[in-house]
PDB file of C-alpha atoms in Angstrom:
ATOM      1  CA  UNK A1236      -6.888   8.393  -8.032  1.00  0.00           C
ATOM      2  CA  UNK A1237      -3.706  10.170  -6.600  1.00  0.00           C
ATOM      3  CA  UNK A1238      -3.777   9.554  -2.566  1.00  0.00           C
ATOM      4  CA  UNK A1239      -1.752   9.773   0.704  1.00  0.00           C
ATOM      5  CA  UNK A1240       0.561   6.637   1.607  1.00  0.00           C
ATOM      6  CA  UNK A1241       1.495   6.664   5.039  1.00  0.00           C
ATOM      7  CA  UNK A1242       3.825   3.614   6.141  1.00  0.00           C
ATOM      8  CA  UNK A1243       4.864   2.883   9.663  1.00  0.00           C
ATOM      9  CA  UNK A1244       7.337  -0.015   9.757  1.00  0.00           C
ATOM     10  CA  UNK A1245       9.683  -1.361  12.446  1.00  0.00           C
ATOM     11  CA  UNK A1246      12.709  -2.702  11.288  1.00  0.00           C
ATOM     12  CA  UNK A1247      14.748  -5.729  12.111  1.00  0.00           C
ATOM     13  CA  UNK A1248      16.568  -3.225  15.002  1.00  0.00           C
ATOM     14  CA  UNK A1249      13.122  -2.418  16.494  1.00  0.00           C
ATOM     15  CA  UNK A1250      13.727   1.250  15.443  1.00  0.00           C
ATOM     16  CA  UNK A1251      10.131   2.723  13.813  1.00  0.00           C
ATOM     17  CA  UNK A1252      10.289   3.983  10.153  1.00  0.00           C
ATOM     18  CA  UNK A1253       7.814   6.639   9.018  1.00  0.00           C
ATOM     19  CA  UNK A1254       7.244   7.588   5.256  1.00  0.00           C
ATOM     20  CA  UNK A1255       5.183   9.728   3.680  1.00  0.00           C
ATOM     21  CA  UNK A1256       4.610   9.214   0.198  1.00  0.00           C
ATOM     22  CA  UNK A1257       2.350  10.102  -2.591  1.00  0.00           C
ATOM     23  CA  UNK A1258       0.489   6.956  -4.919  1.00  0.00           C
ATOM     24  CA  UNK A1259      -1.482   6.321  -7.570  1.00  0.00           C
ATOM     25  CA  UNK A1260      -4.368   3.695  -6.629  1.00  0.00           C
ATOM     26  CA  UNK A1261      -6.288   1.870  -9.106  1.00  0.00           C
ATOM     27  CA  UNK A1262     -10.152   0.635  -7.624  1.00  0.00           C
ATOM     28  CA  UNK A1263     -10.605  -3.259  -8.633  1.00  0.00           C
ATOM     29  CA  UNK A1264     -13.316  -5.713  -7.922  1.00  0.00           C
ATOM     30  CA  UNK A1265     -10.997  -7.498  -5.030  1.00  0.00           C
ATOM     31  CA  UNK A1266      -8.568  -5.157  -3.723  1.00  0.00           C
ATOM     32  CA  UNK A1267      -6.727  -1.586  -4.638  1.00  0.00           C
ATOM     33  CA  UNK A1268      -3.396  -1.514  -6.379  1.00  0.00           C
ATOM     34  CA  UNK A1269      -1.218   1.420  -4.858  1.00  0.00           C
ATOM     35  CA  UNK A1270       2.267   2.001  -7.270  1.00  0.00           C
ATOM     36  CA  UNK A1271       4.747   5.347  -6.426  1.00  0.00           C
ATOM     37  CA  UNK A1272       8.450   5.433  -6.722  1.00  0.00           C
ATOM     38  CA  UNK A1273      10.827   6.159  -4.036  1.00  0.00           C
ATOM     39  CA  UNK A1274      14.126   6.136  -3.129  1.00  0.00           C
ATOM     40  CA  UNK A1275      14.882   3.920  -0.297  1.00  0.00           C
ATOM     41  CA  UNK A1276      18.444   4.282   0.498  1.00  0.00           C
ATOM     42  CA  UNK A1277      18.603   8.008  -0.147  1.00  0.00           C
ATOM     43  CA  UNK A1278      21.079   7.787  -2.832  1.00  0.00           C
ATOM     44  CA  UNK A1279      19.380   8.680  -5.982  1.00  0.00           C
ATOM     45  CA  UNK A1280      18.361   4.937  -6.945  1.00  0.00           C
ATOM     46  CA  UNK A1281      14.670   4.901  -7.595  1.00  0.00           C
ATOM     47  CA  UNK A1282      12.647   1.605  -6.429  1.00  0.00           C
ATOM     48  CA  UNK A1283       8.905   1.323  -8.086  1.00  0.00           C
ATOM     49  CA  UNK A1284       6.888  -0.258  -5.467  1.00  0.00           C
ATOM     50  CA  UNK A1285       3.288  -1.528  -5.725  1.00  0.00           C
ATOM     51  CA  UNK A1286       1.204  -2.479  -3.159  1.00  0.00           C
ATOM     52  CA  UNK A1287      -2.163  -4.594  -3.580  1.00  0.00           C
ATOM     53  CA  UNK A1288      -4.195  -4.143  -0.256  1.00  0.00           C
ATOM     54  CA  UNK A1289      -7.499  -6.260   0.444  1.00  0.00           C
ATOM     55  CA  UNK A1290      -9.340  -7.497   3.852  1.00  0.00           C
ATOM     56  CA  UNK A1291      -7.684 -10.498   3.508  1.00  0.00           C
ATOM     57  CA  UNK A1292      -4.120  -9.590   2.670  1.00  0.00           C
ATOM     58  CA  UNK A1293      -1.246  -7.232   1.771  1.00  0.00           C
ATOM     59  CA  UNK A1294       1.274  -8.008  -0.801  1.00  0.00           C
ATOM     60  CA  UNK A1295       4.023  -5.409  -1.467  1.00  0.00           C
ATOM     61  CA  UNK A1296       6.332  -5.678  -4.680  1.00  0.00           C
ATOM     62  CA  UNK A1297       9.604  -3.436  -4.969  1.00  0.00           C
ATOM     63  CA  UNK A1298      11.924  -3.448  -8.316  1.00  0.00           C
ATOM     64  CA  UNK A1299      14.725  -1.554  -8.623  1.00  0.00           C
ATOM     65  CA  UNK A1300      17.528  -1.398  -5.982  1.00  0.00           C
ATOM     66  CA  UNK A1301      15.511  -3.445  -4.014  1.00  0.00           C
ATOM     67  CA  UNK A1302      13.620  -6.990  -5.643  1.00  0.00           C
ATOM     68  CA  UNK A1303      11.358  -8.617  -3.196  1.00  0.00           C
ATOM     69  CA  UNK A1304       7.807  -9.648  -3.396  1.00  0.00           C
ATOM     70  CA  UNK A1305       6.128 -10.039   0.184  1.00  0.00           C
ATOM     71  CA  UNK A1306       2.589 -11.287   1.580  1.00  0.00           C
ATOM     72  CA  UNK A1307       0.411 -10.639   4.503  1.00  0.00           C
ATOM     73  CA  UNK A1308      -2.516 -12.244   5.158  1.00  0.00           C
ATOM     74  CA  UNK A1309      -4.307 -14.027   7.669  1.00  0.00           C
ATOM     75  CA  UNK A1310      -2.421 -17.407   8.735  1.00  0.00           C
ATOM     76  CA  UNK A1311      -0.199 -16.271   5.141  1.00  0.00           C
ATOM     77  CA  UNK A1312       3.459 -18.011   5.359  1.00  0.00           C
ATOM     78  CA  UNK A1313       4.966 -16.358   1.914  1.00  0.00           C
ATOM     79  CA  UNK A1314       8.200 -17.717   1.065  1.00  0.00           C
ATOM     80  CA  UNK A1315       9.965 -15.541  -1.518  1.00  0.00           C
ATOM     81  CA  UNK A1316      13.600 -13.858  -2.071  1.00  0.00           C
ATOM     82  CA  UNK A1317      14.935 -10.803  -0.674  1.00  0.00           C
ATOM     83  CA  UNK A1318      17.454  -9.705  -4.033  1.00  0.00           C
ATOM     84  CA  UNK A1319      19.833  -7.149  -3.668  1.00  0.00           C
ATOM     85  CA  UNK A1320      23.201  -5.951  -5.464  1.00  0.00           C
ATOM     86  CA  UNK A1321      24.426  -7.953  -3.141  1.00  0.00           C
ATOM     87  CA  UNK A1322      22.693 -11.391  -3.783  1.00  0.00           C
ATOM     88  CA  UNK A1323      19.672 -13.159  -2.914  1.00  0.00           C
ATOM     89  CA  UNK A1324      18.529 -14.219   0.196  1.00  0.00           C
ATOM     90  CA  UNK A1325      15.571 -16.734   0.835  1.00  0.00           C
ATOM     91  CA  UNK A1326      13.034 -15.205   2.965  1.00  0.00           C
ATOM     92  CA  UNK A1327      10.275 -16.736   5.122  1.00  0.00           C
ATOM     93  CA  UNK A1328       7.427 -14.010   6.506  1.00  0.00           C
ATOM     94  CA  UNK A1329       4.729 -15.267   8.793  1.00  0.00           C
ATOM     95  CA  UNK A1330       2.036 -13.364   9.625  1.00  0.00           C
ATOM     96  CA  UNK A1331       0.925 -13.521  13.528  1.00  0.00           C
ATOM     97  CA  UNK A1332      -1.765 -10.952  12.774  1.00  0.00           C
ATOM     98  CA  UNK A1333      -3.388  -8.839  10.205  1.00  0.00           C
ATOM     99  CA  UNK A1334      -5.944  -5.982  10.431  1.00  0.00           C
ATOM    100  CA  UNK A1335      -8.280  -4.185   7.528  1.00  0.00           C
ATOM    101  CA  UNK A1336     -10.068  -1.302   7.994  1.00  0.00           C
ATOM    102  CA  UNK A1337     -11.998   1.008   5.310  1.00  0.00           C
ATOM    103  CA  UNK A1338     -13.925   4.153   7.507  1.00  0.00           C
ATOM    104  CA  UNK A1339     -15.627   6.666   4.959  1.00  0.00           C
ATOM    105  CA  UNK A1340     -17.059   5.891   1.684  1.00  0.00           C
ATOM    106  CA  UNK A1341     -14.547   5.666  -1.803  1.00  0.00           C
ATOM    107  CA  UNK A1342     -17.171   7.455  -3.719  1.00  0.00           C
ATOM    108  CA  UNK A1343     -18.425  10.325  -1.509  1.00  0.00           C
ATOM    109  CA  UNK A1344     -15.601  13.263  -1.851  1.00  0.00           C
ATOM    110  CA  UNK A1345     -17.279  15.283   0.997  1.00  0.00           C
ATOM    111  CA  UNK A1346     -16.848  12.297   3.333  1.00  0.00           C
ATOM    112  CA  UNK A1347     -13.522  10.728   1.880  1.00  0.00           C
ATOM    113  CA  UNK A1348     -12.146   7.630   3.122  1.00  0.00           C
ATOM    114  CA  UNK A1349      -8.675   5.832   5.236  1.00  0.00           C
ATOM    115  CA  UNK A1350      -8.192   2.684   4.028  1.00  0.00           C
ATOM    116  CA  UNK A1351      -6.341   1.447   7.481  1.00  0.00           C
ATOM    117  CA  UNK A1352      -3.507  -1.867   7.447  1.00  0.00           C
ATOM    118  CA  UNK A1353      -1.521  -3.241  10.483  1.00  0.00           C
ATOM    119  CA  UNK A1354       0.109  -6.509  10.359  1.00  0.00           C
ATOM    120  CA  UNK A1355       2.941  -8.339  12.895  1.00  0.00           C
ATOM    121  CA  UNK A1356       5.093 -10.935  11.311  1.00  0.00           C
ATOM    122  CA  UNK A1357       8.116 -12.789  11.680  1.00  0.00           C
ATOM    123  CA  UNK A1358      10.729 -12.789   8.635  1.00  0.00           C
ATOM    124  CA  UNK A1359      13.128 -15.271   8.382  1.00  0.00           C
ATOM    125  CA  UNK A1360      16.800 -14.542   6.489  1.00  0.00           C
ATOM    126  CA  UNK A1361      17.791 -17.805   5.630  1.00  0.00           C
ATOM    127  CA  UNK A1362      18.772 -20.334   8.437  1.00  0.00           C
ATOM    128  CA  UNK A1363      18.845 -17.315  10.697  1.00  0.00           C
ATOM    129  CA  UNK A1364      16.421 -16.721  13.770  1.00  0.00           C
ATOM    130  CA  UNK A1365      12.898 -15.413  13.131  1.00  0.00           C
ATOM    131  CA  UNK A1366      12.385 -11.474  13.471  1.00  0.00           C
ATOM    132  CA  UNK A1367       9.266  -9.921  14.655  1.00  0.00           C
ATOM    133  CA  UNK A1368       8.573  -6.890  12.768  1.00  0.00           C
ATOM    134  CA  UNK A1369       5.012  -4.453  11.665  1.00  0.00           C
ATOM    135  CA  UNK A1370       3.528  -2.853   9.177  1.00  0.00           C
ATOM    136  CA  UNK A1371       0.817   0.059   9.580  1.00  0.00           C
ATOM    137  CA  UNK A1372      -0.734   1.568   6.336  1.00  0.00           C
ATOM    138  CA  UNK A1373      -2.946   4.489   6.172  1.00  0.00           C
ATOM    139  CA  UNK A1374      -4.308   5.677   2.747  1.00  0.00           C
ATOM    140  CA  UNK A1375      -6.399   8.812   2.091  1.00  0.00           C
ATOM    141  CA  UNK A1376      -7.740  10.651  -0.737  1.00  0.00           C
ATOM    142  CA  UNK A1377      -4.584  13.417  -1.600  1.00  0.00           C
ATOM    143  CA  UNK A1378      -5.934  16.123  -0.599  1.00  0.00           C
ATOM    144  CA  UNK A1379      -7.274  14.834   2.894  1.00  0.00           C
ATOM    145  CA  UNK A1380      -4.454  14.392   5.949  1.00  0.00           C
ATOM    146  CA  UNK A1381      -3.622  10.783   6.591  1.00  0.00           C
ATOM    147  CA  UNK A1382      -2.982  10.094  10.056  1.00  0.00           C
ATOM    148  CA  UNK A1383      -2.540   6.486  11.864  1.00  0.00           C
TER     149      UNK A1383
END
């Protein structure tokens, strides 16, 4: 099912990060399975990401420019590399809190449905000092408006 994937982030500098994006998302027994492409540093190199989004956690994959495999989840600590052309970096993300929401019903098109995420975490570059960071998530059927 094609649907609206609305991401609110805030970054490492505290500055908020909106994206709009369109997904493909695949209905399992335990969670849904959200993959698009996008271009994350505005250059022209693409970055498949794919998100698997339950009540009990988030876990986002990115290849391409980009290589990381993160977790969310109630008490989750995920430790995991952050590759980039650069190099690798160890990474440590700790989530403080996580949040699942599903208003609407998957199956009824004249109600439709926002599958809602928010999580706070801390990530952890190496030795360095613990960042406190979010995620919001907002998914709707396509042709619905997503809002958070």
């Amino acid at each position: 099912m094609k649907v609206n994937l609305e991401i609110e982030s805030v970054d490492i500098t505290g500055e908020k990060i909106n994206t709009k994006n369109f997904a493909i998302m695949d209905i399992r027994e335990f969670d849904f399975r959200l993959a698009y492409v996008e271009d994350l540093s505005g250059d022209g190199v693409k970055t498949r990401s794919t998100l698997f989004v339950s009540p009990e956690e988030l876990r986002i994959i990115r290849k391409g420019e980009l290589n990381t495999d993160f977790m969310y989840g109630k008490n989750v600590v995920h430790n995991t590399n952050y590759i980039t052309p650069y190099g690798a970096f160890p990474v440590t993300v700790t989530t403080l809190s996580y949040k699942y929401e599903l208003e609407g019903d998957l199956e009824d098109e004249d109600i439709g449905f926002a599958i809602k995420v928010a999580t706070t975490y801390t990530l952890q570059v190496g030795e360095d000092e613990p960042i406190k960071m979010s995620i919001k998530l907002c998914i709707t059927k396509a042709e619905n408006v997503a809002s958070m």
